[in-house]
């Protein structure tokens, strides 16, 4: 356990240091590190696979369904054996396909850098997937008998996949409802489709490798690491103190504080779940103290957790840019004004809620308190300037800007504030960050394999042709797009949805003359609502766990805010200038 965590921490550290070292050498001595770009890309692969293995070890791989967890007693045990067996079977076949891919790459004789063969690093794909398969079997049951049954069922699924693909698909669907990890569902469907088409299953690890080693993808673990360092340090307390001092004296000030601080954190962590866990325990008492009723406070904290998804440098913006092949800088700029719309809508709803609950006079603003809070949190408040200033100022590439942001967060939390200890806390935070990165990259990799099948089978082209011949109005198409994306947000995890759906939707959007940046913001804004809608709504589940209340109660609390945010999404959809103006003025 400690060995895996240490290797993951070292890989993340190297991922952060190498781009900055390369940039400094290039700007000062006019020389670079040999093969540094390739090394950084393959470090991302290492971080992803190690993180996925650790997530499997901790039984924390992201699932599409949580129905299995709602079962009790014997039914839950049976569902665990069944889903674990199916997950292990799919992972085992994926590992075998990865092994075939590595064997083929070994024969090419390509070198990464410093005479390191590429296949040596690529071998982590089958090794990681094989380890994940074993750990999924281990978690399938608590007894050796149960694990043995799960192993036999896993072999049975592999045999079924090889002989009767459609029954294997039916079993996979049932296992998905029982709670298999999301990458298992997508990978299993891809395996079945490739098998039926007579195409080699090695196409899936090839797709995984090509996506994870994309030159822009290291920005995802690096920005996520910066957000995790903030969340684990004293930043939540200091930033809440700042925004409370600045906005807290306004009517509904606590609602504004909640919206702004949640958006700030989610924009860096890329996961609203991290925001809820880091800030929920601090924001709920603040709202209740300001005389919000508990239901409105619960709805506000739950809904605000996903607000930062449209603000740079949030990870879904980066992933959409990679998949849709648009500049990352343009996606960052395009999300600012729409993000402000949803932020303002949330704050206004909060103000209205407190207006009903607290008719008392508002105390005067105290500049001395605000100034002291601003001074205490000045280094963390400068973080967006470090990230975006280095990128838009032309001083750094997206990967270098992400690395600089991660190192800046490490420096201020360890050496300036002293909230984290370098030898104990930082490796723990890195392991936790790598765990989430691994889960996300596993989903992205196998989802791209599934997407490649859709492209090869011309399903995306047929969908575009059907849409353009059936729908003749751009405005009606946008309405249909929102309805479709709301369903996608209800059923799919956001990162899988981006990789699977974007290659299909971008050509259709082009056919209707919709800017890809605008389409991306519409896409992400709708999936932001998906965090608040069942059955996949992650914020509903995390809020239920964090505040020890039932999911139906959380859903009732957040429903008014979902309606408000839905109106904001329609405004973003039908006013393209909100998205396209800043990229047109300042984009590359």
Coordinates of C-alpha atoms in Angstrom, one line a residue:
X1 CA 0.0 0.0 0.0
X2 CA 2.7 2.5 1.0
X3 CA 4.9 1.5 -2.0
X4 CA 2.1 2.2 -4.4
X5 CA 1.3 5.5 -2.8
X6 CA 5.0 6.5 -2.9
X7 CA 5.4 5.6 -6.6
X8 CA 2.2 7.6 -7.4
X9 CA 3.4 10.6 -5.4
X10 CA 6.8 10.5 -7.2
X11 CA 5.2 10.3 -10.6
X12 CA 2.9 13.3 -9.8
X13 CA 5.9 15.3 -8.5
X14 CA 7.9 14.5 -11.6
X15 CA 4.8 15.5 -13.7
X16 CA 4.8 18.9 -12.0
X17 CA 8.5 19.6 -12.1
X18 CA 9.5 18.5 -15.6
X19 CA 7.4 21.1 -17.5
X20 CA 8.7 23.9 -15.3
X21 CA 12.3 22.7 -15.6
X22 CA 12.0 22.4 -19.4
X23 CA 10.5 25.9 -19.6
X24 CA 13.3 27.5 -17.4
X25 CA 16.0 25.8 -19.4
X26 CA 14.5 26.9 -22.7
X27 CA 14.1 30.5 -21.6
X28 CA 17.5 30.9 -19.9
X29 CA 20.0 28.6 -21.6
X30 CA 18.0 28.1 -24.8
X31 CA 18.2 24.3 -24.4
X32 CA 15.6 21.8 -23.4
X33 CA 15.4 18.4 -21.8
X34 CA 15.6 15.6 -24.3
X35 CA 12.2 13.9 -24.7
X36 CA 10.6 15.9 -21.9
X37 CA 7.3 16.2 -23.6
X38 CA 7.1 12.4 -24.2
X39 CA 8.2 11.8 -20.6
X40 CA 5.4 14.1 -19.3
X41 CA 2.8 12.4 -21.4
X42 CA 3.8 8.9 -20.3
X43 CA 4.0 10.0 -16.7
X44 CA 0.3 10.9 -17.1
X45 CA -0.2 7.3 -18.2
X46 CA 1.6 6.0 -15.1
X47 CA -0.4 8.3 -12.8
X48 CA -3.6 7.2 -14.4
X49 CA -3.0 3.5 -14.2
X50 CA -1.5 3.6 -10.7
X51 CA -4.4 5.8 -9.5
X52 CA -6.9 3.4 -11.0
X53 CA -5.2 0.5 -9.2
X54 CA -5.3 2.4 -5.9
X55 CA -8.9 3.3 -6.4
X56 CA -9.7 -0.4 -6.9
X57 CA -7.7 -1.2 -3.8
X58 CA -9.8 1.3 -1.8
X59 CA -13.0 0.1 -3.5
X60 CA -13.6 3.7 -4.8
X61 CA -13.9 3.4 -8.5
X62 CA -16.8 5.5 -9.9
X63 CA -20.0 3.7 -10.7
X64 CA -22.9 4.6 -13.0
X65 CA -25.5 3.2 -10.6
X66 CA -25.8 3.1 -6.8
X67 CA -28.8 0.7 -6.7
X68 CA -26.6 -2.2 -5.4
X69 CA -25.6 -0.1 -2.3
X70 CA -29.3 0.3 -1.4
X71 CA -29.8 -3.4 -1.0
X72 CA -29.6 -5.1 2.4
X73 CA -28.4 -8.3 3.9
X74 CA -28.2 -11.4 1.6
X75 CA -29.4 -9.5 -1.5
X76 CA -26.5 -7.0 -1.1
X77 CA -24.0 -9.9 -0.8
X78 CA -25.4 -11.6 -3.9
X79 CA -25.3 -8.3 -5.9
X80 CA -21.7 -7.8 -4.7
X81 CA -20.6 -11.2 -6.0
X82 CA -22.5 -10.8 -9.2
X83 CA -21.2 -7.3 -10.0
X84 CA -17.7 -8.0 -8.8
X85 CA -17.5 -11.1 -11.1
X86 CA -18.7 -9.2 -14.1
X87 CA -16.3 -6.3 -13.4
X88 CA -13.4 -8.7 -12.9
X89 CA -14.2 -10.6 -16.2
X90 CA -14.3 -7.4 -18.2
X91 CA -11.1 -6.0 -16.6
X92 CA -9.4 -9.4 -17.3
X93 CA -10.3 -9.2 -21.0
X94 CA -9.1 -5.6 -21.1
X95 CA -5.9 -6.6 -19.5
X96 CA -5.4 -9.4 -22.1
X97 CA -6.1 -6.9 -24.9
X98 CA -3.5 -4.5 -23.3
X99 CA -1.0 -7.3 -23.3
X100 CA -1.5 -8.0 -27.0
X101 CA -1.1 -4.2 -27.6
X102 CA 2.2 -4.2 -25.7
X103 CA 3.6 -7.2 -27.5
X104 CA 2.9 -5.5 -30.9
X105 CA 4.6 -2.3 -29.7
X106 CA 7.6 -4.2 -28.4
X107 CA 8.3 -5.4 -31.9
X108 CA 8.4 -1.8 -33.2
X109 CA 11.5 -1.1 -31.1
X110 CA 10.5 2.5 -30.5
X111 CA 12.3 4.4 -27.7
X112 CA 10.8 7.0 -25.3
X113 CA 13.8 8.9 -24.2
X114 CA 17.2 8.1 -22.7
X115 CA 17.1 4.7 -24.5
X116 CA 14.0 3.6 -22.5
X117 CA 11.8 1.4 -24.8
X118 CA 8.2 2.7 -25.1
X119 CA 6.8 -0.7 -24.5
X120 CA 8.3 -0.8 -21.0
X121 CA 6.1 2.1 -19.9
X122 CA 3.1 0.9 -22.0
X123 CA 3.3 -2.4 -20.0
X124 CA 1.6 -0.6 -17.1
X125 CA -1.7 -0.8 -19.0
X126 CA -2.1 -4.6 -18.8
X127 CA -0.4 -4.7 -15.4
X128 CA -2.7 -2.1 -14.0
X129 CA -5.8 -3.6 -15.5
X130 CA -4.8 -7.1 -14.3
X131 CA -4.3 -5.7 -10.7
X132 CA -7.6 -4.0 -10.9
X133 CA -9.3 -7.2 -11.9
X134 CA -7.8 -9.0 -8.9
X135 CA -8.9 -6.3 -6.5
X136 CA -12.4 -6.2 -7.9
X137 CA -12.6 -10.0 -7.2
X138 CA -11.3 -9.4 -3.7
X139 CA -14.0 -6.8 -3.0
X140 CA -16.7 -8.9 -4.5
X141 CA -17.2 -10.8 -1.2
X142 CA -15.9 -10.9 2.3
X143 CA -15.3 -14.6 2.4
X144 CA -13.0 -16.8 0.3
X145 CA -15.9 -18.9 -0.8
X146 CA -17.7 -15.8 -2.1
X147 CA -14.5 -14.7 -3.9
X148 CA -14.1 -18.2 -5.4
X149 CA -17.7 -18.1 -6.7
X150 CA -17.0 -14.6 -8.2
X151 CA -13.9 -15.9 -9.9
X152 CA -15.9 -18.7 -11.5
X153 CA -18.6 -16.3 -12.6
X154 CA -15.9 -14.0 -14.1
X155 CA -14.6 -16.8 -16.2
X156 CA -18.2 -17.6 -17.2
X157 CA -18.7 -14.0 -18.4
X158 CA -15.5 -14.2 -20.5
X159 CA -16.7 -17.4 -22.1
X160 CA -20.1 -15.9 -22.7
X161 CA -18.6 -12.8 -24.3
X162 CA -16.5 -14.9 -26.6
X163 CA -19.4 -17.2 -27.6
X164 CA -22.7 -15.4 -27.0
X165 CA -22.1 -11.6 -27.0
X166 CA -25.7 -10.5 -26.6
X167 CA -26.4 -12.5 -23.5
X168 CA -23.1 -11.2 -22.2
X169 CA -24.4 -7.6 -22.9
X170 CA -27.6 -8.4 -20.9
X171 CA -25.5 -9.6 -18.0
X172 CA -23.4 -6.4 -18.2
X173 CA -26.5 -4.2 -18.1
X174 CA -27.7 -6.0 -15.0
X175 CA -24.3 -5.7 -13.4
X176 CA -24.3 -2.0 -14.2
X177 CA -27.5 -1.6 -12.2
X178 CA -25.9 -3.6 -9.4
X179 CA -23.0 -1.1 -9.2
X180 CA -20.0 -2.1 -11.4
X181 CA -17.5 0.7 -12.0
X182 CA -18.3 3.0 -15.0
X183 CA -15.2 2.0 -16.9
X184 CA -16.3 -1.6 -16.7
X185 CA -19.7 -0.8 -18.3
X186 CA -18.1 1.2 -21.1
X187 CA -15.2 -1.2 -21.6
X188 CA -17.5 -4.2 -21.6
X189 CA -19.8 -2.6 -24.2
X190 CA -16.8 -1.8 -26.4
X191 CA -15.5 -5.4 -26.1
X192 CA -18.9 -6.8 -27.2
X193 CA -19.2 -4.4 -30.1
X194 CA -15.7 -5.0 -31.4
X195 CA -16.1 -8.7 -31.0
X196 CA -19.4 -8.7 -33.0
X197 CA -17.7 -6.6 -35.7
X198 CA -14.8 -9.0 -36.0
X199 CA -12.3 -6.2 -35.1
X200 CA -9.3 -6.7 -32.7
X201 CA -10.0 -5.8 -29.1
X202 CA -6.5 -4.4 -28.9
X203 CA -8.2 -1.3 -30.4
X204 CA -9.4 -0.4 -26.9
X205 CA -6.0 -0.1 -25.1
X206 CA -4.7 1.6 -28.2
X207 CA -7.4 4.3 -27.8
X208 CA -6.7 4.5 -24.1
X209 CA -3.0 5.0 -24.7
X210 CA -3.6 7.6 -27.4
X211 CA -6.0 9.6 -25.2
X212 CA -4.0 9.5 -22.0
X213 CA -0.8 10.5 -23.7
X214 CA -2.4 13.4 -25.5
X215 CA -0.1 16.4 -25.1
X216 CA -2.8 18.5 -23.4
X217 CA -4.0 15.9 -20.9
X218 CA -1.3 16.4 -18.2
X219 CA -3.2 19.6 -17.4
X220 CA -5.9 17.4 -15.8
X221 CA -3.9 15.8 -13.0
X222 CA -1.9 19.0 -12.4
X223 CA -4.8 21.4 -11.9
X224 CA -6.5 18.7 -9.9
X225 CA -3.5 18.4 -7.6
X226 CA -3.5 22.2 -7.1
X227 CA -7.2 22.0 -6.0
X228 CA -6.6 19.0 -3.7
X229 CA -3.7 20.9 -2.0
X230 CA -6.0 23.9 -1.4
X231 CA -8.8 21.7 -0.1
X232 CA -6.6 19.8 2.3
X233 CA -4.9 22.9 3.6
X234 CA -6.4 25.8 5.4
X235 CA -7.7 27.5 2.2
X236 CA -11.4 26.6 2.8
X237 CA -11.5 28.4 6.1
X238 CA -9.6 31.4 4.9
X239 CA -11.5 31.8 1.7
X240 CA -14.9 31.5 3.5
X241 CA -13.7 34.2 5.9
X242 CA -12.8 36.5 3.0
X243 CA -16.0 36.1 1.1
X244 CA -18.0 36.4 4.3
X245 CA -16.3 39.6 5.2
X246 CA -16.9 41.0 1.7
X247 CA -20.4 39.8 1.0
X248 CA -21.7 38.6 4.4
X249 CA -23.1 42.0 5.3
X250 CA -25.4 42.0 2.3
X251 CA -28.9 40.5 2.5
X252 CA -28.4 36.9 1.5
X253 CA -24.7 37.4 1.9
X254 CA -24.2 33.8 3.2
X255 CA -25.8 32.6 -0.1
X256 CA -23.3 34.7 -2.1
X257 CA -20.4 33.3 0.0
X258 CA -21.6 29.8 -0.6
X259 CA -21.9 30.2 -4.4
X260 CA -18.6 32.0 -4.8
X261 CA -16.4 29.9 -2.6
X262 CA -17.9 26.6 -4.1
X263 CA -17.3 27.9 -7.6
X264 CA -13.7 28.8 -6.7
X265 CA -12.9 25.3 -5.4
X266 CA -14.7 23.3 -8.0
X267 CA -12.9 25.2 -10.8
X268 CA -9.6 23.9 -9.5
X269 CA -10.5 20.4 -8.2
X270 CA -12.7 19.6 -11.2
X271 CA -15.0 17.6 -8.9
X272 CA -17.9 19.0 -7.0
X273 CA -17.7 16.0 -4.7
X274 CA -14.3 17.3 -3.4
X275 CA -16.0 20.7 -2.9
X276 CA -18.9 19.3 -0.9
X277 CA -16.6 17.3 1.3
X278 CA -14.1 20.2 1.9
X279 CA -16.7 23.0 2.4
X280 CA -20.0 21.4 3.3
X281 CA -19.2 21.1 7.0
X282 CA -18.2 24.8 7.1
X283 CA -21.0 26.3 4.9
X284 CA -24.0 24.6 6.4
X285 CA -23.5 26.1 9.9
X286 CA -22.9 29.5 8.3
X287 CA -26.2 29.3 6.4
X288 CA -28.2 28.1 9.4
X289 CA -26.6 30.8 11.6
X290 CA -27.9 33.4 9.0
X291 CA -31.4 32.0 9.5
X292 CA -31.7 30.0 6.4
X293 CA -34.1 27.1 7.1
X294 CA -32.3 23.7 6.9
X295 CA -33.9 22.6 3.7
X296 CA -32.9 25.7 1.8
X297 CA -29.4 25.6 3.2
X298 CA -29.1 21.9 2.2
X299 CA -30.3 22.7 -1.3
X300 CA -28.0 25.6 -1.7
X301 CA -24.8 23.8 -0.6
X302 CA -25.7 20.8 -2.7
X303 CA -26.4 22.8 -5.8
X304 CA -23.5 25.2 -5.5
X305 CA -21.0 22.3 -5.4
X306 CA -21.0 22.0 -9.2
X307 CA -21.0 25.8 -10.0
X308 CA -17.3 25.9 -11.0
X309 CA -17.5 23.5 -13.9
X310 CA -17.6 26.4 -16.4
X311 CA -14.8 28.4 -14.9
X312 CA -11.2 28.0 -15.9
X313 CA -9.2 25.9 -15.3
X314 CA -11.9 23.3 -14.6
X315 CA -11.1 19.8 -15.9
X316 CA -14.3 19.2 -18.0
X317 CA -13.4 22.3 -20.0
X318 CA -10.0 20.8 -20.7
X319 CA -11.3 17.4 -21.6
X320 CA -13.9 18.8 -24.0
X321 CA -11.2 20.8 -25.7
X322 CA -9.1 17.7 -26.1
X323 CA -12.0 15.6 -27.5
X324 CA -13.5 18.3 -29.7
X325 CA -10.1 19.5 -30.8
X326 CA -10.5 23.1 -30.0
X327 CA -8.0 25.4 -28.2
X328 CA -8.1 25.0 -24.4
X329 CA -7.7 28.8 -24.1
X330 CA -10.9 29.4 -26.1
X331 CA -12.8 27.0 -23.9
X332 CA -11.5 28.7 -20.8
X333 CA -12.6 32.1 -22.1
X334 CA -16.0 30.8 -23.4
X335 CA -17.0 29.5 -20.0
X336 CA -16.4 32.7 -18.0
X337 CA -19.6 34.6 -18.8
X338 CA -22.0 31.6 -18.8
X339 CA -20.4 30.5 -15.5
X340 CA -21.2 34.0 -14.1
X341 CA -24.8 33.6 -15.2
X342 CA -25.2 30.3 -13.3
X343 CA -23.3 31.7 -10.3
X344 CA -25.6 34.8 -10.2
X345 CA -28.7 32.7 -10.6
X346 CA -27.7 30.6 -7.6
X347 CA -26.8 33.6 -5.5
X348 CA -30.1 35.3 -6.4
X349 CA -32.1 32.2 -5.4
X350 CA -30.2 32.1 -2.1
X351 CA -30.9 35.8 -1.5
X352 CA -34.6 35.2 -2.1
X353 CA -34.6 32.2 0.2
X354 CA -33.0 34.2 3.1
X355 CA -35.3 37.1 2.3
X356 CA -38.2 34.9 3.3
X357 CA -36.4 33.6 6.5
X358 CA -34.6 36.7 7.7
X359 CA -36.4 40.1 7.6
X360 CA -34.0 41.7 10.1
X361 CA -31.9 44.7 9.2
X362 CA -28.5 44.1 7.6
X363 CA -25.5 45.2 9.7
X364 CA -23.0 47.7 8.3
X365 CA -19.9 46.6 6.3
X366 CA -16.7 46.5 8.3
X367 CA -13.7 47.4 6.1
X368 CA -11.1 46.5 8.7
X369 CA -12.4 43.0 9.0
X370 CA -12.5 42.6 5.3
X371 CA -9.0 43.9 4.9
X372 CA -7.6 41.6 7.5
X373 CA -9.3 38.6 5.9
X374 CA -8.1 39.6 2.4
X375 CA -4.6 40.0 3.6
X376 CA -4.6 36.6 5.4
X377 CA -5.8 34.8 2.2
X378 CA -3.9 36.9 -0.3
X379 CA -1.7 34.0 -1.6
X380 CA -4.7 31.8 -2.3
X381 CA -6.6 34.6 -3.9
X382 CA -3.7 35.1 -6.3
X383 CA -3.9 31.5 -7.5
X384 CA -6.3 32.2 -10.5
X385 CA -3.9 35.0 -11.6
X386 CA -1.0 32.5 -11.5
X387 CA -2.9 29.9 -13.5
X388 CA -4.6 32.1 -16.1
X389 CA -2.0 34.9 -16.2
X390 CA 0.8 32.6 -17.2
X391 CA -1.5 31.0 -19.8
X392 CA -3.1 34.0 -21.4
X393 CA 0.0 36.2 -20.9
X394 CA 1.9 33.9 -23.3
X395 CA 4.4 32.9 -20.7
X396 CA 3.5 29.2 -20.6
X397 CA 1.8 26.5 -22.4
X398 CA -1.3 24.9 -20.9
X399 CA 0.7 22.1 -19.3
X400 CA 3.4 24.5 -18.0
X401 CA 0.7 26.8 -16.6
X402 CA -0.9 23.7 -14.8
X403 CA 2.5 22.6 -13.4
X404 CA 3.2 26.2 -12.2
X405 CA -0.2 26.3 -10.5
X406 CA 0.3 22.9 -8.7
X407 CA 3.8 23.9 -7.5
X408 CA 2.5 27.3 -6.4
X409 CA -0.3 25.6 -4.4
X410 CA 2.3 23.3 -2.8
X411 CA 4.6 26.1 -1.9
X412 CA 2.0 28.3 -0.2
X413 CA 0.2 25.5 1.7
X414 CA 3.5 23.9 2.9
X415 CA 6.0 26.7 3.3
X416 CA 3.9 29.9 3.6
X417 CA 0.9 28.8 5.7
X418 CA 2.4 25.6 7.0
X419 CA -1.0 23.8 6.9
X420 CA 0.5 20.7 5.2
X421 CA 3.7 18.8 6.2
X422 CA 5.9 18.0 3.2
X423 CA 6.8 14.5 4.4
X424 CA 3.5 13.2 5.7
X425 CA 0.6 15.3 4.4
X426 CA 1.7 16.0 0.8
X427 CA 2.2 12.3 -0.1
X428 CA -1.2 11.5 1.3
X429 CA -2.9 14.4 -0.7
X430 CA -1.0 13.3 -3.8
X431 CA -2.3 9.7 -3.4
X432 CA -5.8 10.9 -2.9
X433 CA -5.6 13.1 -6.0
X434 CA -4.1 10.3 -8.0
X435 CA -6.9 8.0 -7.0
X436 CA -9.5 10.4 -8.5
X437 CA -7.3 11.0 -11.6
X438 CA -7.0 7.2 -12.1
X439 CA -10.7 6.7 -11.9
X440 CA -11.3 9.5 -14.4
X441 CA -8.6 8.4 -16.9
X442 CA -9.8 4.8 -16.8
X443 CA -13.3 6.0 -17.8
X444 CA -11.9 8.3 -20.5
X445 CA -9.7 5.6 -22.0
X446 CA -12.3 2.9 -22.5
X447 CA -14.9 5.4 -23.5
X448 CA -12.7 6.5 -26.4
X449 CA -12.5 2.9 -27.5
X450 CA -16.3 2.8 -27.5
X451 CA -16.4 6.1 -29.4
X452 CA -14.0 4.9 -32.0
X453 CA -16.3 2.0 -32.7
X454 CA -19.2 4.5 -33.2
X455 CA -17.1 6.5 -35.7
X456 CA -15.8 3.4 -37.6
X457 CA -19.4 2.1 -37.9
X458 CA -20.4 5.5 -39.2
X459 CA -23.0 5.9 -36.4
X460 CA -22.0 9.5 -35.8
X461 CA -22.3 10.4 -39.4
X462 CA -25.7 8.7 -39.7
X463 CA -26.8 10.6 -36.5
X464 CA -25.7 13.9 -38.1
X465 CA -27.5 13.1 -41.3
X466 CA -30.7 12.1 -39.4
X467 CA -30.7 15.3 -37.4
X468 CA -30.2 17.6 -40.3
X469 CA -33.0 15.9 -42.4
X470 CA -35.4 15.7 -39.5
X471 CA -34.9 19.0 -37.7
X472 CA -34.9 22.2 -39.9
X473 CA -34.7 24.9 -37.3
X474 CA -31.6 25.8 -35.5
X475 CA -33.6 26.9 -32.4
X476 CA -35.6 23.7 -32.3
X477 CA -32.4 21.7 -32.6
X478 CA -30.9 23.6 -29.6
X479 CA -34.1 22.8 -27.6
X480 CA -33.8 19.1 -28.5
X481 CA -30.1 19.2 -27.7
X482 CA -30.9 20.5 -24.2
X483 CA -33.5 17.8 -23.6
X484 CA -31.1 15.1 -24.9
X485 CA -28.2 16.4 -22.7
X486 CA -30.4 16.5 -19.6
X487 CA -31.1 12.8 -20.1
X488 CA -27.4 12.2 -20.7
X489 CA -26.6 14.1 -17.5
X490 CA -29.1 12.0 -15.5
X491 CA -27.6 8.7 -16.7
X492 CA -23.9 9.2 -17.4
X493 CA -20.9 10.3 -15.4
X494 CA -19.6 13.6 -16.8
X495 CA -16.2 12.5 -18.1
X496 CA -17.6 9.4 -19.9
X497 CA -20.4 11.6 -21.4
X498 CA -17.8 14.0 -22.8
X499 CA -15.7 11.3 -24.5
X500 CA -18.7 9.3 -25.8
X501 CA -21.1 12.0 -26.8
X502 CA -19.0 14.9 -28.0
X503 CA -17.6 13.3 -31.2
X504 CA -21.2 12.6 -32.2
X505 CA -22.6 16.0 -31.3
X506 CA -19.8 18.3 -32.8
X507 CA -20.5 17.3 -36.4
X508 CA -24.3 17.8 -35.9
X509 CA -23.6 21.2 -34.3
X510 CA -21.4 22.2 -37.2
X511 CA -24.2 21.2 -39.6
X512 CA -26.5 23.7 -37.8
X513 CA -23.8 26.4 -37.7
X514 CA -23.2 26.2 -34.0
X515 CA -19.8 27.3 -32.8
X516 CA -18.0 24.3 -31.2
X517 CA -17.1 26.5 -28.2
X518 CA -20.8 27.4 -27.7
X519 CA -21.8 23.8 -28.1
X520 CA -19.2 22.8 -25.5
X521 CA -20.5 25.3 -22.9
X522 CA -24.1 24.1 -23.6
X523 CA -23.0 20.5 -23.1
X524 CA -21.2 21.2 -19.8
X525 CA -23.9 23.4 -18.4
X526 CA -26.4 20.7 -18.9
X527 CA -24.1 18.1 -17.4
X528 CA -23.6 20.4 -14.5
X529 CA -27.3 19.9 -13.8
X530 CA -26.7 16.2 -14.0
X531 CA -24.8 16.4 -10.7
X532 CA -28.2 17.3 -9.2
X533 CA -30.5 14.8 -10.9
X534 CA -31.1 11.1 -10.2
X535 CA -30.1 8.4 -10.7
X536 CA -26.4 9.3 -11.2
X537 CA -26.5 12.7 -9.5
X538 CA -23.2 12.6 -7.6
X539 CA -24.0 15.7 -5.5
X540 CA -27.2 14.2 -4.2
X541 CA -25.4 11.1 -3.0
X542 CA -22.4 12.9 -1.5
X543 CA -24.7 15.5 0.2
X544 CA -26.8 12.6 1.6
X545 CA -23.7 11.1 3.0
X546 CA -22.1 14.3 4.2
X547 CA -25.2 15.6 6.0
X548 CA -26.6 12.2 7.1
X549 CA -30.0 12.6 5.4
X550 CA -31.9 10.6 2.8
X551 CA -31.4 11.1 -1.0
X552 CA -35.1 12.0 -1.5
X553 CA -34.9 14.8 1.1
X554 CA -31.8 16.2 -0.6
X555 CA -33.6 16.0 -4.0
X556 CA -36.6 17.9 -2.6
X557 CA -34.3 20.5 -1.1
X558 CA -32.3 21.1 -4.4
X559 CA -35.2 21.0 -6.9
X560 CA -36.1 24.7 -6.7
X561 CA -32.4 25.5 -7.5
X562 CA -32.3 23.0 -10.3
X563 CA -35.3 24.9 -11.9
X564 CA -33.4 28.2 -11.5
X565 CA -30.2 26.8 -13.0
X566 CA -32.3 25.2 -15.8
X567 CA -33.5 28.7 -16.8
X568 CA -29.9 29.8 -16.7
X569 CA -28.9 27.0 -19.1
X570 CA -31.6 28.1 -21.5
X571 CA -30.3 31.6 -21.4
X572 CA -26.8 30.4 -22.2
X573 CA -28.2 28.2 -25.0
X574 CA -30.1 31.0 -26.8
X575 CA -27.7 33.9 -26.3
X576 CA -24.5 32.6 -28.0
X577 CA -22.7 35.9 -27.4
X578 CA -22.4 35.0 -23.7
X579 CA -20.0 32.2 -24.8
X580 CA -18.4 33.5 -28.0
X581 CA -17.6 37.1 -27.2
X582 CA -14.5 36.6 -25.0
X583 CA -13.0 33.9 -27.2
X584 CA -13.5 36.2 -30.2
X585 CA -11.9 39.2 -28.5
X586 CA -9.0 37.4 -26.6
X587 CA -8.8 33.9 -27.9
X588 CA -5.8 32.4 -29.8

